[in-house]
mmCIF file of C-alpha atoms and ligand atoms in Angstrom:
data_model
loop_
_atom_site.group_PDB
_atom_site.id
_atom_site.type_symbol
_atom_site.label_atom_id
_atom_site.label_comp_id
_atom_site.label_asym_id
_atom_site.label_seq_id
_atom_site.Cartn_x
_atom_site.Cartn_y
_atom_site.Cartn_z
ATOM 1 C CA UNK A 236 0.000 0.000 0.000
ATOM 2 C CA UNK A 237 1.432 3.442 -1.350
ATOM 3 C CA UNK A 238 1.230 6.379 1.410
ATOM 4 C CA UNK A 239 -1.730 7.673 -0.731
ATOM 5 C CA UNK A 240 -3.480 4.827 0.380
ATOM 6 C CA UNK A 241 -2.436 4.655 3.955
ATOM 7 C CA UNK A 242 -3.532 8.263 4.041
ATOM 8 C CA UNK A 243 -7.277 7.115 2.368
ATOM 9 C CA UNK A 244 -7.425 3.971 5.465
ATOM 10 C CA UNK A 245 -6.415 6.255 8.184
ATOM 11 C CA UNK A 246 -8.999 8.997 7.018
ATOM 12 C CA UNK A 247 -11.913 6.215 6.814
ATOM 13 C CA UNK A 248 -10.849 4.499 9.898
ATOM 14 C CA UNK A 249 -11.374 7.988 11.681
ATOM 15 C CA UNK A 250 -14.130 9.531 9.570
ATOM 16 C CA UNK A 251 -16.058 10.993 11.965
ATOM 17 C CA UNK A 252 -13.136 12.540 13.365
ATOM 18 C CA UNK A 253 -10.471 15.027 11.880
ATOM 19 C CA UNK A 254 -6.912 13.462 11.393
ATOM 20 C CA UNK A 255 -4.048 16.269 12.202
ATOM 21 C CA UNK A 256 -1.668 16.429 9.141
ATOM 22 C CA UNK A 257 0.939 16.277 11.542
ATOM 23 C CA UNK A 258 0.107 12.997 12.643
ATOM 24 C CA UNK A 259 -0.102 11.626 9.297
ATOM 25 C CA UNK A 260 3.224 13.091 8.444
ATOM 26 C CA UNK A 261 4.341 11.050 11.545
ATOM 27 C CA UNK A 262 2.990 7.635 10.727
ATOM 28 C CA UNK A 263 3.454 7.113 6.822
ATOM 29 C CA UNK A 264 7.567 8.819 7.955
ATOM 30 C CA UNK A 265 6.725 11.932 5.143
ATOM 31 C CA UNK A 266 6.718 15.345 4.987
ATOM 32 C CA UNK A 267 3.361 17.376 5.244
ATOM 33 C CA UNK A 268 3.848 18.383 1.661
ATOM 34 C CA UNK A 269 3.647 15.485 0.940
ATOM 35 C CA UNK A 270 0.787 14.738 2.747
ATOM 36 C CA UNK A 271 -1.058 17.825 1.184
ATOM 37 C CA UNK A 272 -0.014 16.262 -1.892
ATOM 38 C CA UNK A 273 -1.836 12.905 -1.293
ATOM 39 C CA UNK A 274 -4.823 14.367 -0.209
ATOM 40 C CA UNK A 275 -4.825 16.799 -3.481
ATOM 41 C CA UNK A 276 -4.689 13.724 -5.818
ATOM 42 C CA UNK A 277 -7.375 11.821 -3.906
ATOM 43 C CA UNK A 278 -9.453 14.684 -3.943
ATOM 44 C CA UNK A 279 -9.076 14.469 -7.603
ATOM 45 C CA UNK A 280 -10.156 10.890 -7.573
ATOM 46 C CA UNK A 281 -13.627 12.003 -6.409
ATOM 47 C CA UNK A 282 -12.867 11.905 -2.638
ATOM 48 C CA UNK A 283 -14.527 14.401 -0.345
ATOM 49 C CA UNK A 284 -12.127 15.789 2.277
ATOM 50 C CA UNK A 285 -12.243 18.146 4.764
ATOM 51 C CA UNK A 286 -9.607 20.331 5.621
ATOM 52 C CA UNK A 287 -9.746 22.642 8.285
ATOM 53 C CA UNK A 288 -6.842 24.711 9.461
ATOM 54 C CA UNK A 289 -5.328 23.852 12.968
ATOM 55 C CA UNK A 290 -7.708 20.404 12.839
ATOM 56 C CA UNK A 291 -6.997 18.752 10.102
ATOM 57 C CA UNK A 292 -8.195 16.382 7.599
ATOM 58 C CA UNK A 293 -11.509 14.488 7.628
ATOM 59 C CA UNK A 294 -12.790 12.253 5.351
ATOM 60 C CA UNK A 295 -16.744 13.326 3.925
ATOM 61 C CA UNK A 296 -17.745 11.389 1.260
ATOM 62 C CA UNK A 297 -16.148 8.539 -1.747
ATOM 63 C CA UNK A 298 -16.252 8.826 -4.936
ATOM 64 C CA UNK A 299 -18.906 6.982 -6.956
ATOM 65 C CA UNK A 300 -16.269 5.757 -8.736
ATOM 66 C CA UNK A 301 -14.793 1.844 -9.316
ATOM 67 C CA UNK A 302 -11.374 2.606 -8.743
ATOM 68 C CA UNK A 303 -9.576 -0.476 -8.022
ATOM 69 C CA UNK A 304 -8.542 0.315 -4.573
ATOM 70 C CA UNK A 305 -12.395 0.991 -3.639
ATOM 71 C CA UNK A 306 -12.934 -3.096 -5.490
ATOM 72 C CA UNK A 307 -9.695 -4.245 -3.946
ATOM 73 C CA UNK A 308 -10.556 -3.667 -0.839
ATOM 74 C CA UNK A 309 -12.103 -6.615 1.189
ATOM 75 C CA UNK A 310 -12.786 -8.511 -2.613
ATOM 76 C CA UNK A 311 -12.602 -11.899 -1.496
ATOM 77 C CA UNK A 312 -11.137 -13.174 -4.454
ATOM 78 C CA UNK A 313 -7.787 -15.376 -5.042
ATOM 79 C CA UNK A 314 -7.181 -14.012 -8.664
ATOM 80 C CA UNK A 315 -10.166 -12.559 -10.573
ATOM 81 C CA UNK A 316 -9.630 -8.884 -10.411
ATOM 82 C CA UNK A 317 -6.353 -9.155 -8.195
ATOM 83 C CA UNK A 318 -5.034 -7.073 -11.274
ATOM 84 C CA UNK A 319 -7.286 -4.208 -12.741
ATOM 85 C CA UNK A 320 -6.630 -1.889 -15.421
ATOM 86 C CA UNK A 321 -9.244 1.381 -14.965
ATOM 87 C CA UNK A 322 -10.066 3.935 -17.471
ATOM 88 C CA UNK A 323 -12.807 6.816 -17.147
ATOM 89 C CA UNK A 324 -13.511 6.362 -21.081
ATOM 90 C CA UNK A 325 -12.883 3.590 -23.213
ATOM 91 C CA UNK A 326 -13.493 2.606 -26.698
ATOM 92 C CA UNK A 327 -14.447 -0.895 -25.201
ATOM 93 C CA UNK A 328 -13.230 -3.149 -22.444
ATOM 94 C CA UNK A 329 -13.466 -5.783 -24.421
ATOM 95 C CA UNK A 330 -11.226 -4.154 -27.247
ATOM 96 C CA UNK A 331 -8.886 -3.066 -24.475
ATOM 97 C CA UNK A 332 -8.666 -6.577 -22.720
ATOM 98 C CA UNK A 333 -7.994 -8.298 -26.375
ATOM 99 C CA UNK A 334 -4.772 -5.868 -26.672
ATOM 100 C CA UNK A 335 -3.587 -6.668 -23.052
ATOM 101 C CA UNK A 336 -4.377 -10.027 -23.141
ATOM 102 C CA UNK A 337 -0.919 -11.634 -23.840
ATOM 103 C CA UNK A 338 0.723 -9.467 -21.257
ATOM 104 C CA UNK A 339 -1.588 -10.192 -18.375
ATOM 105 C CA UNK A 340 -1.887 -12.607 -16.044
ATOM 106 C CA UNK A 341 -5.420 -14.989 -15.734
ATOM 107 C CA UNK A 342 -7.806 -13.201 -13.933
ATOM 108 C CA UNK A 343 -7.100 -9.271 -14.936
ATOM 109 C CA UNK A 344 -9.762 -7.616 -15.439
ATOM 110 C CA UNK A 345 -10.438 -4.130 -17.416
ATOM 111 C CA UNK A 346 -13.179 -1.488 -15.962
ATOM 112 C CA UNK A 347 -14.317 1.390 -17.699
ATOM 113 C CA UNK A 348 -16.734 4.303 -16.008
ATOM 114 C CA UNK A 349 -18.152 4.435 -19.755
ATOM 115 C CA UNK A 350 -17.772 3.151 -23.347
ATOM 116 C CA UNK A 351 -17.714 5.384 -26.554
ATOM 117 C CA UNK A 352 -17.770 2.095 -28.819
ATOM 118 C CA UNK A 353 -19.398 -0.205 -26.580
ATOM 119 C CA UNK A 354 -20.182 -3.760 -28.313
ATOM 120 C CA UNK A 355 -22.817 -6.176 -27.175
ATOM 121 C CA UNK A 356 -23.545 -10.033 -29.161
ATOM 122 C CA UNK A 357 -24.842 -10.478 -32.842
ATOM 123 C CA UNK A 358 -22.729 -7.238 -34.005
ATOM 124 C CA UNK A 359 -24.969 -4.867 -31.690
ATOM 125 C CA UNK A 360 -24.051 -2.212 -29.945
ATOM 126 C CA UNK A 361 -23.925 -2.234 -26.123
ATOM 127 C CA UNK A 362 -24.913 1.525 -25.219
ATOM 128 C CA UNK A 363 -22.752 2.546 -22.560
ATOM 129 C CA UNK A 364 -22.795 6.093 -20.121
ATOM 130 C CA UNK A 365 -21.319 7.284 -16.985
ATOM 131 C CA UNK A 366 -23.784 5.269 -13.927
ATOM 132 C CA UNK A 367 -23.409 1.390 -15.711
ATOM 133 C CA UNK A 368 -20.737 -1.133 -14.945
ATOM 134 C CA UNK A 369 -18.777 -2.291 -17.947
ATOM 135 C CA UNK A 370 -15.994 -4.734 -17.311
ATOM 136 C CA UNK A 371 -13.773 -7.827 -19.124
ATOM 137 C CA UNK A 372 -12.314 -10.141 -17.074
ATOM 138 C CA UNK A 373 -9.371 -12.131 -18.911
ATOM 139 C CA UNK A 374 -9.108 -15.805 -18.552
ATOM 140 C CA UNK A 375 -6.377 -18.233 -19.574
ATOM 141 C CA UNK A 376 -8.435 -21.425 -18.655
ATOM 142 C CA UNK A 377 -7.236 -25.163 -20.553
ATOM 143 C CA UNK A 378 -10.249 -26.025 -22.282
ATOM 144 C CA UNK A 379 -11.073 -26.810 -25.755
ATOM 145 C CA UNK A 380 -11.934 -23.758 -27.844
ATOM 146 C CA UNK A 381 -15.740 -24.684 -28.473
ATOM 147 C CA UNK A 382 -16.278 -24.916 -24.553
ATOM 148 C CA UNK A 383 -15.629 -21.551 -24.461
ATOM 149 C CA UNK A 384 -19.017 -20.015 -24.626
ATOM 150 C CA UNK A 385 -19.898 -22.164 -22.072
ATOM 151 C CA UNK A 386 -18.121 -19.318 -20.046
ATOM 152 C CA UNK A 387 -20.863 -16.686 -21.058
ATOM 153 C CA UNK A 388 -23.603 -19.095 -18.926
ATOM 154 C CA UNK A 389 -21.103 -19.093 -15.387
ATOM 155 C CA UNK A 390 -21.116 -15.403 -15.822
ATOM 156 C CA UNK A 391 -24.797 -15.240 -16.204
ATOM 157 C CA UNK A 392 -25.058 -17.223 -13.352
ATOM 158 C CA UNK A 393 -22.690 -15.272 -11.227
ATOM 159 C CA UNK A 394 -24.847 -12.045 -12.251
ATOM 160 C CA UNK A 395 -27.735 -13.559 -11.183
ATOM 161 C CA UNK A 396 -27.180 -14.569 -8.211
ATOM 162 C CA UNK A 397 -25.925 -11.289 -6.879
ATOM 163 C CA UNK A 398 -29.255 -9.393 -8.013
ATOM 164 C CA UNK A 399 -30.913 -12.291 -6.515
ATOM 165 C CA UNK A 400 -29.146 -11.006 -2.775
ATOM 166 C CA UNK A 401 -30.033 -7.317 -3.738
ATOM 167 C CA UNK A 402 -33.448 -8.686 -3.360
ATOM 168 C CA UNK A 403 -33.956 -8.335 -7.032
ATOM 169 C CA UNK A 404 -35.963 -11.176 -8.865
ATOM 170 C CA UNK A 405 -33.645 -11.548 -12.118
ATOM 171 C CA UNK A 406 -34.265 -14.186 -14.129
ATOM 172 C CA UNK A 407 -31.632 -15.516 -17.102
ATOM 173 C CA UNK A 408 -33.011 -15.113 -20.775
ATOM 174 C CA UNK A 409 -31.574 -17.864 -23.150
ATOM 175 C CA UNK A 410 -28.121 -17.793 -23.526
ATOM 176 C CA UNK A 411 -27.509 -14.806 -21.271
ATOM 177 C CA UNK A 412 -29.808 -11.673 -20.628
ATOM 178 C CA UNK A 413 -30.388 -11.113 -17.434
ATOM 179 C CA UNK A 414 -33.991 -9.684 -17.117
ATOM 180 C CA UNK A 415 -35.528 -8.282 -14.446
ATOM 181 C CA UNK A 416 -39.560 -8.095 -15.049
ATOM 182 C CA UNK A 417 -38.797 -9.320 -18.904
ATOM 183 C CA UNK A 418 -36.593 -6.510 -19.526
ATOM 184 C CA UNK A 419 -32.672 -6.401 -19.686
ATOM 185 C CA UNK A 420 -30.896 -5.494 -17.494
ATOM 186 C CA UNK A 421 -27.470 -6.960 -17.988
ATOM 187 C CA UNK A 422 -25.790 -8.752 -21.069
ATOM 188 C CA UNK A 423 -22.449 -10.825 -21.714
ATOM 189 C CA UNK A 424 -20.225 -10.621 -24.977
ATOM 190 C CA UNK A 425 -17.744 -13.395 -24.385
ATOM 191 C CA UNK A 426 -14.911 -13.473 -26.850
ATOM 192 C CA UNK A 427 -11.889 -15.967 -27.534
ATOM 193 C CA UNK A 428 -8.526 -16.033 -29.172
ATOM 194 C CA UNK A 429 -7.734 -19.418 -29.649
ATOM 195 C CA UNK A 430 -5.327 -22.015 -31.789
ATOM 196 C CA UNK A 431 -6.988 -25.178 -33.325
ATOM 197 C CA UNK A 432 -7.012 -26.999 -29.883
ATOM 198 C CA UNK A 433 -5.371 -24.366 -27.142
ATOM 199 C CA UNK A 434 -7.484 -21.411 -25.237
ATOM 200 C CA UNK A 435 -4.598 -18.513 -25.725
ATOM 201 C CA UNK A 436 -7.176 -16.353 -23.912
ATOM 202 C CA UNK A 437 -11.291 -16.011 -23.138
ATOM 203 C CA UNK A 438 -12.629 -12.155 -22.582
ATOM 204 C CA UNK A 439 -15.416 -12.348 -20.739
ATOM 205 C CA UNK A 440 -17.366 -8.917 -20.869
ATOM 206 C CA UNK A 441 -20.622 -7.901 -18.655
ATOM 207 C CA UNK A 442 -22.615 -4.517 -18.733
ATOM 208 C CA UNK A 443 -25.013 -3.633 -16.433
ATOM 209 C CA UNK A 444 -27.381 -0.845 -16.336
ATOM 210 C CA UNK A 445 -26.693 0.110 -12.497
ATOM 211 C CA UNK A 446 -27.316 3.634 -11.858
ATOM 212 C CA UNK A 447 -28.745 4.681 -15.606
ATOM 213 C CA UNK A 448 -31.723 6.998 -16.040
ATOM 214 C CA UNK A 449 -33.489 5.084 -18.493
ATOM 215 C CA UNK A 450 -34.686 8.751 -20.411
ATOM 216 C CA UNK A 451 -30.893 8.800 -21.538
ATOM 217 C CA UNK A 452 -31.078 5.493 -23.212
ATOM 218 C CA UNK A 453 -31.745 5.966 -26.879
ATOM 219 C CA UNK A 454 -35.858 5.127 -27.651
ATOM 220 C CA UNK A 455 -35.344 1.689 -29.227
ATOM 221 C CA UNK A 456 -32.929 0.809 -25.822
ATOM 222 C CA UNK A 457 -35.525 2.377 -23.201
ATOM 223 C CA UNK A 458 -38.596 -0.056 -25.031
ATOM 224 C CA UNK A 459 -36.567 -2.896 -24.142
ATOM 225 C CA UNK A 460 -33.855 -1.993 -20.836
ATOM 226 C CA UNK A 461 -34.216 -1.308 -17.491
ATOM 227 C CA UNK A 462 -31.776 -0.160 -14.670
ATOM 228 C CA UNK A 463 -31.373 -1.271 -10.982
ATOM 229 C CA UNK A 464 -31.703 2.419 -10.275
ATOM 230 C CA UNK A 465 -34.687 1.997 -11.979
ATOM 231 C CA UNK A 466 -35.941 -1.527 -10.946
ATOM 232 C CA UNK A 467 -34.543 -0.838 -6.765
ATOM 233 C CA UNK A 468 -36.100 2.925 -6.854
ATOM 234 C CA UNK A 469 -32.544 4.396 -5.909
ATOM 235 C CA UNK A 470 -28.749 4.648 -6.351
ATOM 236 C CA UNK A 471 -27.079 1.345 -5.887
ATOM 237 C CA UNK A 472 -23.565 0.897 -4.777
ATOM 238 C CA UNK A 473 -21.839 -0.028 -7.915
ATOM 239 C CA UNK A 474 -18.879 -0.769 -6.045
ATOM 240 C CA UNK A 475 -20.498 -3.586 -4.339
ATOM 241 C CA UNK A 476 -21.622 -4.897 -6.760
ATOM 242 C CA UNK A 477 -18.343 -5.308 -8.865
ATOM 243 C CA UNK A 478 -16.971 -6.960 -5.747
ATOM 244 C CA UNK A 479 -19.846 -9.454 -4.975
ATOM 245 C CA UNK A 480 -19.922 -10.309 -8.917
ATOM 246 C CA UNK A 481 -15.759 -10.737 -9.273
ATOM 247 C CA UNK A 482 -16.499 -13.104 -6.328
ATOM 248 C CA UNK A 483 -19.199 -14.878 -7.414
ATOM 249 C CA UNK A 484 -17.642 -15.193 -10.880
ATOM 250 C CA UNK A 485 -14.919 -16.935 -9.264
ATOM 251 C CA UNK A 486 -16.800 -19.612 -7.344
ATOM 252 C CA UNK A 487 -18.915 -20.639 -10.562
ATOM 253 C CA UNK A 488 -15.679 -20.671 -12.640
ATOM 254 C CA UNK A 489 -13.968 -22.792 -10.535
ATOM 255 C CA UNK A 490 -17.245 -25.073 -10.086
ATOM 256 C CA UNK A 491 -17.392 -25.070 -14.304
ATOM 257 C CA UNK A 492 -12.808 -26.086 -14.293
ATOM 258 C CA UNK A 493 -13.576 -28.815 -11.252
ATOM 259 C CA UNK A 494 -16.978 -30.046 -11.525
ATOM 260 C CA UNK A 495 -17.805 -29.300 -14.843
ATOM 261 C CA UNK A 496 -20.429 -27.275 -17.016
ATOM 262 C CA UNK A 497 -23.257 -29.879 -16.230
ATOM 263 C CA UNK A 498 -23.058 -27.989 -12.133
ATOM 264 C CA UNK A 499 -23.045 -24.898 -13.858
ATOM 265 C CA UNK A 500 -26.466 -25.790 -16.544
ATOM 266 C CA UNK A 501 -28.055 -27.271 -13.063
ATOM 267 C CA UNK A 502 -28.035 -23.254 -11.879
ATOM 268 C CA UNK A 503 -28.527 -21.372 -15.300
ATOM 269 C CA UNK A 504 -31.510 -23.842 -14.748
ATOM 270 C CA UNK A 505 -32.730 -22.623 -11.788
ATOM 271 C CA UNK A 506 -32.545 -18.836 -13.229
ATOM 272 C CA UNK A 507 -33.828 -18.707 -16.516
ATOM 273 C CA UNK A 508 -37.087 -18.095 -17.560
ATOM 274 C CA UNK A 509 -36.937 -18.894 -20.854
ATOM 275 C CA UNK A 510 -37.292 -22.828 -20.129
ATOM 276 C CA UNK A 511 -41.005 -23.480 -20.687
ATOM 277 C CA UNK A 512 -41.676 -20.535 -22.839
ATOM 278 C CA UNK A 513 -43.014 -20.223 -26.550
ATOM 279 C CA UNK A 514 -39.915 -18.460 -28.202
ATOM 280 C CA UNK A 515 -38.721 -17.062 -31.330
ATOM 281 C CA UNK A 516 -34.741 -17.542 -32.180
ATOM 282 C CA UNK A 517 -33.009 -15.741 -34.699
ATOM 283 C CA UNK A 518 -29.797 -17.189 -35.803
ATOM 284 C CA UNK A 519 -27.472 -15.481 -38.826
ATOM 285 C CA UNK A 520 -28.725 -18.423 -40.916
ATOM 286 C CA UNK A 521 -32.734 -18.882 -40.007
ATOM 287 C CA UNK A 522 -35.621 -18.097 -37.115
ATOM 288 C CA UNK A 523 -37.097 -20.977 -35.578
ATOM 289 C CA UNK A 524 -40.129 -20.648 -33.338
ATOM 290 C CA UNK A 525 -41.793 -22.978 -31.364
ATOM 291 C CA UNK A 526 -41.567 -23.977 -27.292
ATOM 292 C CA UNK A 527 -38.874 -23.959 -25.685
ATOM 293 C CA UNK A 528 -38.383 -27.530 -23.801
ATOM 294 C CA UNK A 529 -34.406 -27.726 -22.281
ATOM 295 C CA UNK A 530 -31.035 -26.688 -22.618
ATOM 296 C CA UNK A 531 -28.797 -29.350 -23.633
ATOM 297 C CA UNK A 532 -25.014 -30.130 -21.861
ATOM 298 C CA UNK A 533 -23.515 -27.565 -24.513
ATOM 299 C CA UNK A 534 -25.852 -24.942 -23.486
ATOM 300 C CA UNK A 535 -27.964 -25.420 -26.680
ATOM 301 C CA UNK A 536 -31.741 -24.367 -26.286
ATOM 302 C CA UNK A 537 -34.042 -27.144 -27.364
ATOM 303 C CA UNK A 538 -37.042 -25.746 -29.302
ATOM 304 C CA UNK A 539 -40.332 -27.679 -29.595
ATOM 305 C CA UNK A 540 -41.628 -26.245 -33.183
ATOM 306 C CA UNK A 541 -44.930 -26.716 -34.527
ATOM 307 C CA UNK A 542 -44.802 -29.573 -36.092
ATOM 308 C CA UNK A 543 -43.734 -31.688 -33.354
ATOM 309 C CA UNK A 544 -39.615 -31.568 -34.759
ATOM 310 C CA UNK A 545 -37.088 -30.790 -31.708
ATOM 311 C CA UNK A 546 -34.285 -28.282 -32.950
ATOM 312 C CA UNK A 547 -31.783 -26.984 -31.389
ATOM 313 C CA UNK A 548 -29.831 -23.485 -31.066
ATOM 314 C CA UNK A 549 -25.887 -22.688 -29.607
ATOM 315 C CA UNK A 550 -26.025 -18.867 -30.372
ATOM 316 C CA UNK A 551 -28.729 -16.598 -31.645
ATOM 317 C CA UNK A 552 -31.070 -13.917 -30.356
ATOM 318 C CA UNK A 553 -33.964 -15.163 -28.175
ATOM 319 C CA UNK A 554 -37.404 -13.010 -27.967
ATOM 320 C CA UNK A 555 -40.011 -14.380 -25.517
ATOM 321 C CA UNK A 556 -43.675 -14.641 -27.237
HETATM 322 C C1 BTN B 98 -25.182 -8.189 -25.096
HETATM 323 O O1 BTN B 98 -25.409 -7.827 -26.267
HETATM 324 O O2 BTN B 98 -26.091 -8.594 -24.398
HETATM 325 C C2 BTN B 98 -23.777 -8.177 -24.567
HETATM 326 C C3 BTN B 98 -23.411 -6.859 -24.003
HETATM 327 C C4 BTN B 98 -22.014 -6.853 -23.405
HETATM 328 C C5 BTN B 98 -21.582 -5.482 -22.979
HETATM 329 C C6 BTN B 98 -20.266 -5.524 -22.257
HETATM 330 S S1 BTN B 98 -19.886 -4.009 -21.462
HETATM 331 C C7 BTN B 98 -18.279 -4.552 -21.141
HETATM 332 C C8 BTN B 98 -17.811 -5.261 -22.390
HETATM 333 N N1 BTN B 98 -17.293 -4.318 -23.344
HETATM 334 C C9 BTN B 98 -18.042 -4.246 -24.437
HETATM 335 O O3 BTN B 98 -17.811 -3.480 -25.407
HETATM 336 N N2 BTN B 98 -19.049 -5.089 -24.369
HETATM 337 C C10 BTN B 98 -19.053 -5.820 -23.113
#
């Protein structure tokens, strides 16, 4: 921990108190210019402190920010996010994470505060301002290739399970919307780089709509999204939510590497609401519609149509009729 930090614990350890800058000269061993200086660059980071001649410092407020020290601390997590790269604006964290990959170890993951070229699945755009959580995390896992989108359902899982403790009732649209009262809510673009038979790297992506006003959304977006600031009638604590995710991400991950996908399907199971439903898919080659019956061990949806014929589907876009 850098003496900017130790500053940042010693002024939340003693918030509702004012910290002399003499005394934190004394205990992080620098000079009171220093100190000053620290406090000037967290204040830049969003921090609210109080400084009061002859008192002090005190610490007011954090930023609504997801710096990595705010998701470092207490993330109970043995390597997902024990390395993040932050940015206030990206293109995409999913561009970014495909030109660290090689360099970073499994695990890294990339936040942005908001995307200018956000991308979502089938080519679509993933709309992206200040008040969402966008994120990649990079994985290095030794699987075959085509068990990589398998990846996209564990985060789906993870996500779900963490709106579920919110007190949120999100369900999992086929392969990986997370709705909350049939509208979206979250979404996962999972990408791989990969030689005929080796993994070189997975980027899993996830975007939620935390703290978005859905009037900012563009019209076709607000028909069809929603927002926990929307859905949980106030600001959530994005923060928090990055943490219990990373940490949740983890567990399923290693439950999908150990015990294997079928542990993971029995959840995504549990979730979805799609099971059951009379659907329409739209693949790049043909829509199918018809009732949709099961998900089979490669995450393929299993469509009932019309005729009595049983299809199936690995990728596409699911509506629910
Ligand atoms: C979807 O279409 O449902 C997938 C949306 C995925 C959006 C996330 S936000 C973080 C990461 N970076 C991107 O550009 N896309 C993914």
């Amino acid at each position: 921990m850098g003496p900017r930090e130790q500053i940042l614990e010693l002024l939340k350890g003693r918030s509702d108190d004012f910290v002399s800058g003499e005394e934190l000269s004394e205990q992080l061993d620098v000079s009171r210019t220093m100190v000053w200086k620290h406090v000037t660059s967290l204040r830049d980071c969003g921090y609210i402190i109080e400084s009061i001649t002859g008192k002090g410092y005190r610490l007011k407020g954090l930023p609504d920010l997801l710096l990595p020290s705010e998701i470092k601390r207490d993330l109970k997590t043995e390597f997902i996010g024990q390395q993040i790269h932050y940015f206030d604006e990206l293109d995409s964290t999913s561009v970014k994470a495909r030109e660290i990959a090689a360099d970073s170890p499994d695990g890294t993951v990339v936040i942005a505060e908001k995307q200018v070229g956000g991308r979502g699945r089938m080519g679509k755009a993933w709309y992206s301002p200040h008040g969402g959580i966008y994120l990649s995390i990079i994985l290095k896992p030794e699987i075959p290739p085509d068990h990589a989108h398998r990846l996209t359902l564990v985060s789906g899982v993870a996500v779900a399970e963490v709106l579920k403790e919110l007190g949120v009732a999100a369900e999992i649209k086929w392969p990986n919307d997370i709705l909350i009262n049939e509208k979206k809510v979250c979404g996962t673009l999972t990408e791989i780089d990969a030689e005929m038979d080796v993994v070189n790297y997975v980027a899993v992506g996830i975007g939620i709509d935390a703290n978005i006003e859905l009037e900012t959304l563009p019209p076709i977006a607000m028909l069809q999204a929603t927002s926990l600031l929307e859905e949980m009638g106030g600001v959530v604590d994005r923060v928090a939510i990055t943490q219990r995710f990373l940490e949740r991400f983890e567990r399923y991950y290693a439950t999908f590497m150990d015990a294997g996908f079928s542990q993971i399907l029995r959840h995504w199971r549990e979730y979805s609401s799609t099971i059951g439903r009379r659907v329409k898919i739209v693949t790049k080659f043909r829509t199918i519609v018809g009732e949709a019956v099961g998900i089979d061990h490669d995450g393929a949806l299993i469509v009932e149509l019309d005729d009595g014929s049983v299809e199936k589907e690995i990728t596409g876009t699911c509506f629910h009729l």
